[in-house]
Amino acid sequence: GDHVGVGYFIDSCLNCEYCENNQENNCIQGITRTSCGILKHGRVQNDNGKYSYGGRSERITVNRRFVSKIPTSYPLEKAAPVFCAGVTMFTPLKEFGADKGGLHIGVLGLGGLGQMGVMIAKAMGNKVTVISTSNNKEALAKKLGADHFVNSKQEILKDAKKSLDILLDTVGADHDLMGYAELMKKKGTMIVLGIVATPFQVDSTKLIQDQIRITGSDTGGMKMTQECIDFMAEHSLFPETKMISSLDQLETAENSLKLGDSSSSEFRYVLDIRKMLTESDKCT
């Protein structure tokens, strides 16, 4: 045995133009998500025949097209977040040329996506600036490799004016996207990765004068996913994780997240399902 991992989806049509070009995530007929995904392409079967169970399954059978090999040197618990947040950040960075290095990358928000984005962008050879509403995140930003930290609520934001080639916007709460357009160089790219409730208001004059691009990104295809995990292993990039091996630990973690415990935002919880089920069996 090889160590392998499964990411955000486990099936697609494999026949459309996107599937045939290693962009299965953009499948015209729609992907089957790993968790609560509708079984519709015929390559995934389970006992209910309707939807997938996801990461809380004890076992999962997946078509080999949708499995990525994890380098033997890379710890499995560290690989888990890479298949979600990792490939989500790796994909736009590569697609917009940051993998060649030498750019100035801004990361707006320092949650799970933002933290992964800082590590990857820096390892690609870029200058990285983290933008956050809280000074409490500055130490974490520097620990992850950021060159600069900017508080978006303070006047210091003006010091970063027209300095960014790419802005990775990971914020999942309503915010003024155009308020950060002043940070972009001419022909810079703003990439939206966080889903917000209120549609963005866009200043067409600003877009035309500075030729700023605004685009979005979700995850990557299987080729990109393999490149991402290989990149993480090659550069010894390890996200902070905390293992959950019992139902009690799971309840504590969920309560911590619900309460907004700041410490829980600095690492990713990873479930050891086998240990959790073993522990559960002992209690019954």
PDB file of C-alpha atoms in Angstrom:
ATOM      1  CA  GLY A   1       0.000   0.000   0.000  1.00  0.00           C
ATOM      2  CA  ASP A   2       0.187   3.535  -1.111  1.00  0.00           C
ATOM      3  CA  HIS A   3      -1.101   6.317   1.083  1.00  0.00           C
ATOM      4  CA  VAL A   4      -3.933   8.026  -0.793  1.00  0.00           C
ATOM      5  CA  GLY A   5      -6.407  10.806  -0.180  1.00  0.00           C
ATOM      6  CA  VAL A   6      -9.824  11.862  -1.396  1.00  0.00           C
ATOM      7  CA  GLY A   7     -10.739  15.513  -1.741  1.00  0.00           C
ATOM      8  CA  TYR A   8     -13.914  17.530  -2.195  1.00  0.00           C
ATOM      9  CA  PHE A   9     -15.504  15.314  -4.862  1.00  0.00           C
ATOM     10  CA  ILE A  10     -15.543  11.643  -5.827  1.00  0.00           C
ATOM     11  CA  ASP A  11     -17.143  11.525  -9.273  1.00  0.00           C
ATOM     12  CA  SER A  12     -17.958  13.533 -12.400  1.00  0.00           C
ATOM     13  CA  CYS A  13     -19.207  12.761 -15.908  1.00  0.00           C
ATOM     14  CA  LEU A  14     -15.664  12.352 -17.363  1.00  0.00           C
ATOM     15  CA  ASN A  15     -17.019  13.180 -20.845  1.00  0.00           C
ATOM     16  CA  CYS A  16     -17.407  16.967 -20.987  1.00  0.00           C
ATOM     17  CA  GLU A  17     -14.741  19.429 -22.142  1.00  0.00           C
ATOM     18  CA  TYR A  18     -13.726  20.222 -18.569  1.00  0.00           C
ATOM     19  CA  CYS A  19     -13.394  16.623 -17.390  1.00  0.00           C
ATOM     20  CA  GLU A  20     -11.326  15.834 -20.476  1.00  0.00           C
ATOM     21  CA  ASN A  21      -8.959  18.709 -19.614  1.00  0.00           C
ATOM     22  CA  ASN A  22      -8.235  17.816 -15.977  1.00  0.00           C
ATOM     23  CA  GLN A  23     -10.852  20.224 -14.610  1.00  0.00           C
ATOM     24  CA  GLU A  24     -13.272  17.675 -13.193  1.00  0.00           C
ATOM     25  CA  ASN A  25     -14.336  20.220 -10.567  1.00  0.00           C
ATOM     26  CA  ASN A  26     -15.964  22.226 -13.392  1.00  0.00           C
ATOM     27  CA  CYS A  27     -17.905  19.262 -14.796  1.00  0.00           C
ATOM     28  CA  ILE A  28     -20.870  20.469 -16.858  1.00  0.00           C
ATOM     29  CA  GLN A  29     -23.120  17.744 -15.437  1.00  0.00           C
ATOM     30  CA  GLY A  30     -21.962  18.452 -11.905  1.00  0.00           C
ATOM     31  CA  ILE A  31     -19.632  16.654  -9.530  1.00  0.00           C
ATOM     32  CA  THR A  32     -20.597  14.187  -6.825  1.00  0.00           C
ATOM     33  CA  ARG A  33     -19.356  15.771  -3.611  1.00  0.00           C
ATOM     34  CA  THR A  34     -17.564  13.559  -1.112  1.00  0.00           C
ATOM     35  CA  SER A  35     -20.034  14.597   1.588  1.00  0.00           C
ATOM     36  CA  CYS A  36     -23.802  14.560   0.901  1.00  0.00           C
ATOM     37  CA  GLY A  37     -23.181  14.366  -2.843  1.00  0.00           C
ATOM     38  CA  ILE A  38     -25.855  13.003  -5.171  1.00  0.00           C
ATOM     39  CA  LEU A  39     -24.841   9.679  -6.732  1.00  0.00           C
ATOM     40  CA  LYS A  40     -25.586  10.214 -10.412  1.00  0.00           C
ATOM     41  CA  HIS A  41     -22.645   9.200 -12.628  1.00  0.00           C
ATOM     42  CA  GLY A  42     -22.600   5.477 -11.791  1.00  0.00           C
ATOM     43  CA  ARG A  43     -19.079   5.079 -10.416  1.00  0.00           C
ATOM     44  CA  VAL A  44     -19.987   5.450  -6.726  1.00  0.00           C
ATOM     45  CA  GLN A  45     -22.121   2.916  -4.892  1.00  0.00           C
ATOM     46  CA  ASN A  46     -23.069   2.497  -1.265  1.00  0.00           C
ATOM     47  CA  ASP A  47     -25.860   1.035   0.882  1.00  0.00           C
ATOM     48  CA  ASN A  48     -28.308   3.916   0.340  1.00  0.00           C
ATOM     49  CA  GLY A  49     -27.734   4.408  -3.391  1.00  0.00           C
ATOM     50  CA  LYS A  50     -28.655   8.098  -3.278  1.00  0.00           C
ATOM     51  CA  TYR A  51     -25.975  10.216  -1.613  1.00  0.00           C
ATOM     52  CA  SER A  52     -22.421  10.007  -0.259  1.00  0.00           C
ATOM     53  CA  TYR A  53     -21.550   9.955   3.439  1.00  0.00           C
ATOM     54  CA  GLY A  54     -18.309  11.925   3.396  1.00  0.00           C
ATOM     55  CA  GLY A  55     -15.326  12.093   5.728  1.00  0.00           C
ATOM     56  CA  ARG A  56     -17.122  10.611   8.704  1.00  0.00           C
ATOM     57  CA  SER A  57     -17.341   7.230   6.982  1.00  0.00           C
ATOM     58  CA  GLU A  58     -15.287   4.366   8.364  1.00  0.00           C
ATOM     59  CA  ARG A  59     -14.474   3.251   4.822  1.00  0.00           C
ATOM     60  CA  ILE A  60     -14.958   4.749   1.366  1.00  0.00           C
ATOM     61  CA  THR A  61     -14.610   3.232  -2.109  1.00  0.00           C
ATOM     62  CA  VAL A  62     -13.692   5.674  -4.855  1.00  0.00           C
ATOM     63  CA  ASN A  63     -12.881   5.332  -8.553  1.00  0.00           C
ATOM     64  CA  ARG A  64      -9.107   5.625  -8.988  1.00  0.00           C
ATOM     65  CA  ARG A  65      -9.545   8.738 -11.166  1.00  0.00           C
ATOM     66  CA  PHE A  66     -10.583  10.618  -8.008  1.00  0.00           C
ATOM     67  CA  VAL A  67      -7.827   9.414  -5.667  1.00  0.00           C
ATOM     68  CA  SER A  68      -4.552  11.265  -5.108  1.00  0.00           C
ATOM     69  CA  LYS A  69      -1.334   9.655  -3.924  1.00  0.00           C
ATOM     70  CA  ILE A  70       0.096  11.083  -0.723  1.00  0.00           C
ATOM     71  CA  PRO A  71       3.921  11.047  -0.588  1.00  0.00           C
ATOM     72  CA  THR A  72       5.109   8.594   2.041  1.00  0.00           C
ATOM     73  CA  SER A  73       7.035  11.371   3.802  1.00  0.00           C
ATOM     74  CA  TYR A  74       3.879  13.419   4.367  1.00  0.00           C
ATOM     75  CA  PRO A  75       1.870  12.741   7.583  1.00  0.00           C
ATOM     76  CA  LEU A  76      -1.699  11.672   6.875  1.00  0.00           C
ATOM     77  CA  GLU A  77      -3.208  14.005   9.472  1.00  0.00           C
ATOM     78  CA  LYS A  78      -1.457  16.945   7.784  1.00  0.00           C
ATOM     79  CA  ALA A  79      -2.638  15.829   4.349  1.00  0.00           C
ATOM     80  CA  ALA A  80      -6.324  16.024   5.277  1.00  0.00           C
ATOM     81  CA  PRO A  81      -6.607  19.862   5.161  1.00  0.00           C
ATOM     82  CA  VAL A  82      -4.482  19.973   2.010  1.00  0.00           C
ATOM     83  CA  PHE A  83      -7.223  18.186   0.058  1.00  0.00           C
ATOM     84  CA  CYS A  84      -9.652  20.966   0.977  1.00  0.00           C
ATOM     85  CA  ALA A  85      -8.128  24.347   1.835  1.00  0.00           C
ATOM     86  CA  GLY A  86      -4.769  23.477   0.291  1.00  0.00           C
ATOM     87  CA  VAL A  87      -5.929  22.805  -3.256  1.00  0.00           C
ATOM     88  CA  THR A  88      -8.455  25.666  -2.983  1.00  0.00           C
ATOM     89  CA  MET A  89      -5.569  28.117  -2.542  1.00  0.00           C
ATOM     90  CA  PHE A  90      -2.989  26.337  -4.700  1.00  0.00           C
ATOM     91  CA  THR A  91      -5.251  26.376  -7.774  1.00  0.00           C
ATOM     92  CA  PRO A  92      -5.719  30.148  -8.239  1.00  0.00           C
ATOM     93  CA  LEU A  93      -2.110  30.868  -7.277  1.00  0.00           C
ATOM     94  CA  LYS A  94      -0.903  28.586 -10.049  1.00  0.00           C
ATOM     95  CA  GLU A  95      -3.520  29.636 -12.584  1.00  0.00           C
ATOM     96  CA  PHE A  96      -2.564  33.314 -12.209  1.00  0.00           C
ATOM     97  CA  GLY A  97       1.201  32.802 -12.346  1.00  0.00           C
ATOM     98  CA  ALA A  98       2.226  32.964  -8.690  1.00  0.00           C
ATOM     99  CA  ASP A  99       3.888  29.551  -8.961  1.00  0.00           C
ATOM    100  CA  LYS A 100       6.710  31.237 -10.886  1.00  0.00           C
ATOM    101  CA  GLY A 101       7.457  33.515  -7.928  1.00  0.00           C
ATOM    102  CA  GLY A 102       8.356  37.180  -7.835  1.00  0.00           C
ATOM    103  CA  LEU A 103       4.853  38.566  -7.273  1.00  0.00           C
ATOM    104  CA  HIS A 104       3.308  40.434  -4.359  1.00  0.00           C
ATOM    105  CA  ILE A 105       0.391  38.392  -3.022  1.00  0.00           C
ATOM    106  CA  GLY A 106      -2.186  39.764  -0.609  1.00  0.00           C
ATOM    107  CA  VAL A 107      -4.200  37.402   1.588  1.00  0.00           C
ATOM    108  CA  LEU A 108      -7.406  38.906   2.958  1.00  0.00           C
ATOM    109  CA  GLY A 109      -8.513  36.975   6.036  1.00  0.00           C
ATOM    110  CA  LEU A 110      -6.425  34.514   8.040  1.00  0.00           C
ATOM    111  CA  GLY A 111      -8.757  31.606   8.689  1.00  0.00           C
ATOM    112  CA  GLY A 112      -8.263  28.100   7.315  1.00  0.00           C
ATOM    113  CA  LEU A 113      -8.006  29.220   3.690  1.00  0.00           C
ATOM    114  CA  GLY A 114      -5.885  32.264   4.421  1.00  0.00           C
ATOM    115  CA  GLN A 115      -3.354  30.346   6.490  1.00  0.00           C
ATOM    116  CA  MET A 116      -2.875  27.791   3.732  1.00  0.00           C
ATOM    117  CA  GLY A 117      -2.615  30.570   1.154  1.00  0.00           C
ATOM    118  CA  VAL A 118       0.172  32.327   3.054  1.00  0.00           C
ATOM    119  CA  MET A 119       2.260  29.151   3.306  1.00  0.00           C
ATOM    120  CA  ILE A 120       1.832  28.182  -0.330  1.00  0.00           C
ATOM    121  CA  ALA A 121       2.316  31.668  -1.810  1.00  0.00           C
ATOM    122  CA  LYS A 122       5.504  32.186   0.210  1.00  0.00           C
ATOM    123  CA  ALA A 123       6.909  28.760  -0.718  1.00  0.00           C
ATOM    124  CA  MET A 124       6.323  29.636  -4.380  1.00  0.00           C
ATOM    125  CA  GLY A 125       8.763  32.519  -3.973  1.00  0.00           C
ATOM    126  CA  ASN A 126       6.433  35.494  -3.590  1.00  0.00           C
ATOM    127  CA  LYS A 127       6.200  38.407  -1.177  1.00  0.00           C
ATOM    128  CA  VAL A 128       3.121  37.962   1.000  1.00  0.00           C
ATOM    129  CA  THR A 129       1.034  40.553   2.843  1.00  0.00           C
ATOM    130  CA  VAL A 130      -1.753  39.473   5.195  1.00  0.00           C
ATOM    131  CA  ILE A 131      -4.718  41.802   5.615  1.00  0.00           C
ATOM    132  CA  SER A 132      -6.909  41.301   8.665  1.00  0.00           C
ATOM    133  CA  THR A 133      -9.319  43.228  10.886  1.00  0.00           C
ATOM    134  CA  SER A 134      -7.544  42.049  14.039  1.00  0.00           C
ATOM    135  CA  ASN A 135      -4.004  42.694  15.242  1.00  0.00           C
ATOM    136  CA  ASN A 136      -4.304  39.406  17.149  1.00  0.00           C
ATOM    137  CA  LYS A 137      -3.528  37.589  13.914  1.00  0.00           C
ATOM    138  CA  GLU A 138      -0.203  39.331  13.265  1.00  0.00           C
ATOM    139  CA  ALA A 139       1.975  36.849  15.160  1.00  0.00           C
ATOM    140  CA  LEU A 140       0.314  33.927  13.395  1.00  0.00           C
ATOM    141  CA  ALA A 141       0.745  35.606  10.000  1.00  0.00           C
ATOM    142  CA  LYS A 142       4.478  36.067  10.584  1.00  0.00           C
ATOM    143  CA  LYS A 143       4.807  32.489  11.862  1.00  0.00           C
ATOM    144  CA  LEU A 144       3.280  31.213   8.618  1.00  0.00           C
ATOM    145  CA  GLY A 145       5.790  33.204   6.563  1.00  0.00           C
ATOM    146  CA  ALA A 146       4.060  36.502   5.780  1.00  0.00           C
ATOM    147  CA  ASP A 147       6.392  39.414   5.033  1.00  0.00           C
ATOM    148  CA  HIS A 148       3.916  42.101   6.072  1.00  0.00           C
ATOM    149  CA  PHE A 149       0.747  42.414   8.121  1.00  0.00           C
ATOM    150  CA  VAL A 150      -1.853  45.126   7.555  1.00  0.00           C
ATOM    151  CA  ASN A 151      -4.834  45.984   9.767  1.00  0.00           C
ATOM    152  CA  SER A 152      -7.666  46.856   7.387  1.00  0.00           C
ATOM    153  CA  LYS A 153      -9.361  49.011  10.025  1.00  0.00           C
ATOM    154  CA  GLN A 154      -6.401  51.343  10.422  1.00  0.00           C
ATOM    155  CA  GLU A 155      -4.921  54.092   8.260  1.00  0.00           C
ATOM    156  CA  ILE A 156      -1.864  51.910   7.630  1.00  0.00           C
ATOM    157  CA  LEU A 157      -3.866  50.278   4.816  1.00  0.00           C
ATOM    158  CA  LYS A 158      -2.921  53.297   2.692  1.00  0.00           C
ATOM    159  CA  ASP A 159       0.732  52.263   2.903  1.00  0.00           C
ATOM    160  CA  ALA A 160      -0.069  49.211   0.764  1.00  0.00           C
ATOM    161  CA  LYS A 161      -1.786  51.207  -1.991  1.00  0.00           C
ATOM    162  CA  LYS A 162      -1.209  49.863  -5.529  1.00  0.00           C
ATOM    163  CA  SER A 163       1.235  47.211  -4.311  1.00  0.00           C
ATOM    164  CA  LEU A 164      -0.471  43.857  -4.948  1.00  0.00           C
ATOM    165  CA  ASP A 165      -0.367  41.705  -8.065  1.00  0.00           C
ATOM    166  CA  ILE A 166      -2.911  39.241  -6.666  1.00  0.00           C
ATOM    167  CA  LEU A 167      -5.375  39.473  -3.779  1.00  0.00           C
ATOM    168  CA  LEU A 168      -6.787  36.235  -2.370  1.00  0.00           C
ATOM    169  CA  ASP A 169     -10.057  37.256  -0.716  1.00  0.00           C
ATOM    170  CA  THR A 170     -10.942  34.444   1.713  1.00  0.00           C
ATOM    171  CA  VAL A 171     -13.449  36.394   3.836  1.00  0.00           C
ATOM    172  CA  GLY A 172     -16.763  34.610   4.273  1.00  0.00           C
ATOM    173  CA  ALA A 173     -18.658  37.560   5.758  1.00  0.00           C
ATOM    174  CA  ASP A 174     -20.132  40.634   4.048  1.00  0.00           C
ATOM    175  CA  HIS A 175     -17.474  43.215   3.207  1.00  0.00           C
ATOM    176  CA  ASP A 176     -16.705  45.961   0.695  1.00  0.00           C
ATOM    177  CA  LEU A 177     -14.633  44.304  -2.020  1.00  0.00           C
ATOM    178  CA  MET A 178     -13.915  47.571  -3.826  1.00  0.00           C
ATOM    179  CA  GLY A 179     -12.466  48.957  -0.604  1.00  0.00           C
ATOM    180  CA  TYR A 180      -9.458  46.743  -1.310  1.00  0.00           C
ATOM    181  CA  ALA A 181      -9.193  47.619  -5.008  1.00  0.00           C
ATOM    182  CA  GLU A 182      -6.860  50.499  -4.101  1.00  0.00           C
ATOM    183  CA  LEU A 183      -4.309  47.907  -3.035  1.00  0.00           C
ATOM    184  CA  MET A 184      -4.099  46.447  -6.536  1.00  0.00           C
ATOM    185  CA  LYS A 185      -1.494  47.264  -9.140  1.00  0.00           C
ATOM    186  CA  LYS A 186      -2.719  48.085 -12.623  1.00  0.00           C
ATOM    187  CA  LYS A 187      -3.962  44.846 -14.220  1.00  0.00           C
ATOM    188  CA  GLY A 188      -3.962  43.174 -10.799  1.00  0.00           C
ATOM    189  CA  THR A 189      -6.238  40.231 -10.033  1.00  0.00           C
ATOM    190  CA  MET A 190      -8.698  39.982  -7.146  1.00  0.00           C
ATOM    191  CA  ILE A 191      -9.733  36.356  -6.519  1.00  0.00           C
ATOM    192  CA  VAL A 192     -12.865  35.744  -4.455  1.00  0.00           C
ATOM    193  CA  LEU A 193     -12.777  32.533  -2.405  1.00  0.00           C
ATOM    194  CA  GLY A 194     -15.257  33.280   0.383  1.00  0.00           C
ATOM    195  CA  ILE A 195     -19.030  33.127  -0.066  1.00  0.00           C
ATOM    196  CA  VAL A 196     -20.917  36.183   1.220  1.00  0.00           C
ATOM    197  CA  ALA A 197     -24.628  36.848   1.667  1.00  0.00           C
ATOM    198  CA  THR A 198     -24.785  40.308   0.088  1.00  0.00           C
ATOM    199  CA  PRO A 199     -23.719  40.714  -3.572  1.00  0.00           C
ATOM    200  CA  PHE A 200     -20.631  42.874  -4.105  1.00  0.00           C
ATOM    201  CA  GLN A 201     -21.003  46.418  -5.408  1.00  0.00           C
ATOM    202  CA  VAL A 202     -18.466  47.018  -8.197  1.00  0.00           C
ATOM    203  CA  ASP A 203     -17.032  50.361  -9.343  1.00  0.00           C
ATOM    204  CA  SER A 204     -16.869  50.026 -13.133  1.00  0.00           C
ATOM    205  CA  THR A 205     -14.755  53.172 -13.470  1.00  0.00           C
ATOM    206  CA  LYS A 206     -12.076  51.700 -11.212  1.00  0.00           C
ATOM    207  CA  LEU A 207     -12.068  48.438 -13.147  1.00  0.00           C
ATOM    208  CA  ILE A 208     -11.676  50.236 -16.462  1.00  0.00           C
ATOM    209  CA  GLN A 209      -9.020  52.732 -15.370  1.00  0.00           C
ATOM    210  CA  ASP A 210      -6.817  50.206 -13.588  1.00  0.00           C
ATOM    211  CA  GLN A 211      -7.831  47.158 -15.673  1.00  0.00           C
ATOM    212  CA  ILE A 212      -8.357  45.166 -12.490  1.00  0.00           C
ATOM    213  CA  ARG A 213      -9.707  41.644 -12.884  1.00  0.00           C
ATOM    214  CA  ILE A 214     -12.204  40.214 -10.384  1.00  0.00           C
ATOM    215  CA  THR A 215     -12.698  36.470 -10.558  1.00  0.00           C
ATOM    216  CA  GLY A 216     -13.576  33.525  -8.346  1.00  0.00           C
ATOM    217  CA  SER A 217     -12.159  30.088  -7.622  1.00  0.00           C
ATOM    218  CA  ASP A 218     -13.460  27.059  -5.756  1.00  0.00           C
ATOM    219  CA  THR A 219     -11.209  23.997  -5.839  1.00  0.00           C
ATOM    220  CA  GLY A 220      -9.065  22.184  -8.395  1.00  0.00           C
ATOM    221  CA  GLY A 221      -9.222  19.185 -10.684  1.00  0.00           C
ATOM    222  CA  MET A 222      -7.428  15.928  -9.977  1.00  0.00           C
ATOM    223  CA  LYS A 223      -4.201  16.915 -11.752  1.00  0.00           C
ATOM    224  CA  MET A 224      -4.058  20.124  -9.729  1.00  0.00           C
ATOM    225  CA  THR A 225      -4.836  18.230  -6.519  1.00  0.00           C
ATOM    226  CA  GLN A 226      -1.909  15.863  -7.067  1.00  0.00           C
ATOM    227  CA  GLU A 227       0.404  18.764  -7.840  1.00  0.00           C
ATOM    228  CA  CYS A 228      -0.717  20.470  -4.641  1.00  0.00           C
ATOM    229  CA  ILE A 229      -0.020  17.570  -2.268  1.00  0.00           C
ATOM    230  CA  ASP A 230       3.317  16.934  -4.008  1.00  0.00           C
ATOM    231  CA  PHE A 231       4.205  20.629  -3.611  1.00  0.00           C
ATOM    232  CA  MET A 232       3.345  20.582   0.090  1.00  0.00           C
ATOM    233  CA  ALA A 233       5.537  17.532   0.641  1.00  0.00           C
ATOM    234  CA  GLU A 234       8.423  18.868  -1.447  1.00  0.00           C
ATOM    235  CA  HIS A 235       8.509  22.131   0.515  1.00  0.00           C
ATOM    236  CA  SER A 236       7.772  20.546   3.921  1.00  0.00           C
ATOM    237  CA  LEU A 237       4.642  22.635   4.412  1.00  0.00           C
ATOM    238  CA  PHE A 238       2.588  21.283   7.294  1.00  0.00           C
ATOM    239  CA  PRO A 239      -0.696  22.910   8.344  1.00  0.00           C
ATOM    240  CA  GLU A 240      -1.370  23.041  12.073  1.00  0.00           C
ATOM    241  CA  THR A 241      -3.761  20.205  12.981  1.00  0.00           C
ATOM    242  CA  LYS A 242      -5.417  18.784  16.073  1.00  0.00           C
ATOM    243  CA  MET A 243      -6.521  15.162  16.097  1.00  0.00           C
ATOM    244  CA  ILE A 244      -9.999  14.177  17.272  1.00  0.00           C
ATOM    245  CA  SER A 245     -10.163  10.546  18.377  1.00  0.00           C
ATOM    246  CA  SER A 246     -13.302  10.391  20.559  1.00  0.00           C
ATOM    247  CA  LEU A 247     -16.879  11.651  20.507  1.00  0.00           C
ATOM    248  CA  ASP A 248     -16.175  13.730  23.621  1.00  0.00           C
ATOM    249  CA  GLN A 249     -13.294  15.470  21.855  1.00  0.00           C
ATOM    250  CA  LEU A 250     -15.533  16.040  18.831  1.00  0.00           C
ATOM    251  CA  GLU A 251     -18.224  17.672  20.982  1.00  0.00           C
ATOM    252  CA  THR A 252     -15.633  19.900  22.647  1.00  0.00           C
ATOM    253  CA  ALA A 253     -14.222  20.939  19.265  1.00  0.00           C
ATOM    254  CA  GLU A 254     -17.660  21.730  17.820  1.00  0.00           C
ATOM    255  CA  ASN A 255     -18.575  23.814  20.856  1.00  0.00           C
ATOM    256  CA  SER A 256     -15.286  25.689  20.582  1.00  0.00           C
ATOM    257  CA  LEU A 257     -15.999  26.519  16.943  1.00  0.00           C
ATOM    258  CA  LYS A 258     -19.558  27.612  17.716  1.00  0.00           C
ATOM    259  CA  LEU A 259     -18.317  29.947  20.452  1.00  0.00           C
ATOM    260  CA  GLY A 260     -15.689  31.452  18.154  1.00  0.00           C
ATOM    261  CA  ASP A 261     -12.729  30.428  20.320  1.00  0.00           C
ATOM    262  CA  SER A 262      -9.796  32.271  18.738  1.00  0.00           C
ATOM    263  CA  SER A 263      -7.342  29.449  19.435  1.00  0.00           C
ATOM    264  CA  SER A 264      -9.405  27.029  17.336  1.00  0.00           C
ATOM    265  CA  SER A 265      -8.834  29.186  14.243  1.00  0.00           C
ATOM    266  CA  GLU A 266      -5.101  28.490  14.328  1.00  0.00           C
ATOM    267  CA  PHE A 267      -5.390  24.795  13.491  1.00  0.00           C
ATOM    268  CA  ARG A 268      -7.562  22.364  11.575  1.00  0.00           C
ATOM    269  CA  TYR A 269      -9.426  19.589  13.367  1.00  0.00           C
ATOM    270  CA  VAL A 270      -8.825  16.154  11.841  1.00  0.00           C
ATOM    271  CA  LEU A 271     -11.053  13.187  12.713  1.00  0.00           C
ATOM    272  CA  ASP A 272      -9.571   9.742  13.340  1.00  0.00           C
ATOM    273  CA  ILE A 273     -12.753   7.856  12.497  1.00  0.00           C
ATOM    274  CA  ARG A 274     -11.391   4.403  13.312  1.00  0.00           C
ATOM    275  CA  LYS A 275     -10.418   5.434  16.845  1.00  0.00           C
ATOM    276  CA  MET A 276     -13.686   7.288  17.322  1.00  0.00           C
ATOM    277  CA  LEU A 277     -15.729   4.248  16.340  1.00  0.00           C
ATOM    278  CA  THR A 278     -13.605   1.987  18.519  1.00  0.00           C
ATOM    279  CA  GLU A 279     -14.142   4.326  21.451  1.00  0.00           C
ATOM    280  CA  SER A 280     -17.871   4.401  20.716  1.00  0.00           C
ATOM    281  CA  ASP A 281     -18.065   0.594  20.643  1.00  0.00           C
ATOM    282  CA  LYS A 282     -16.462   0.442  24.088  1.00  0.00           C
ATOM    283  CA  CYS A 283     -19.186   2.686  25.462  1.00  0.00           C
ATOM    284  CA  THR A 284     -22.038   0.537  24.135  1.00  0.00           C
TER     285      THR A 284
END
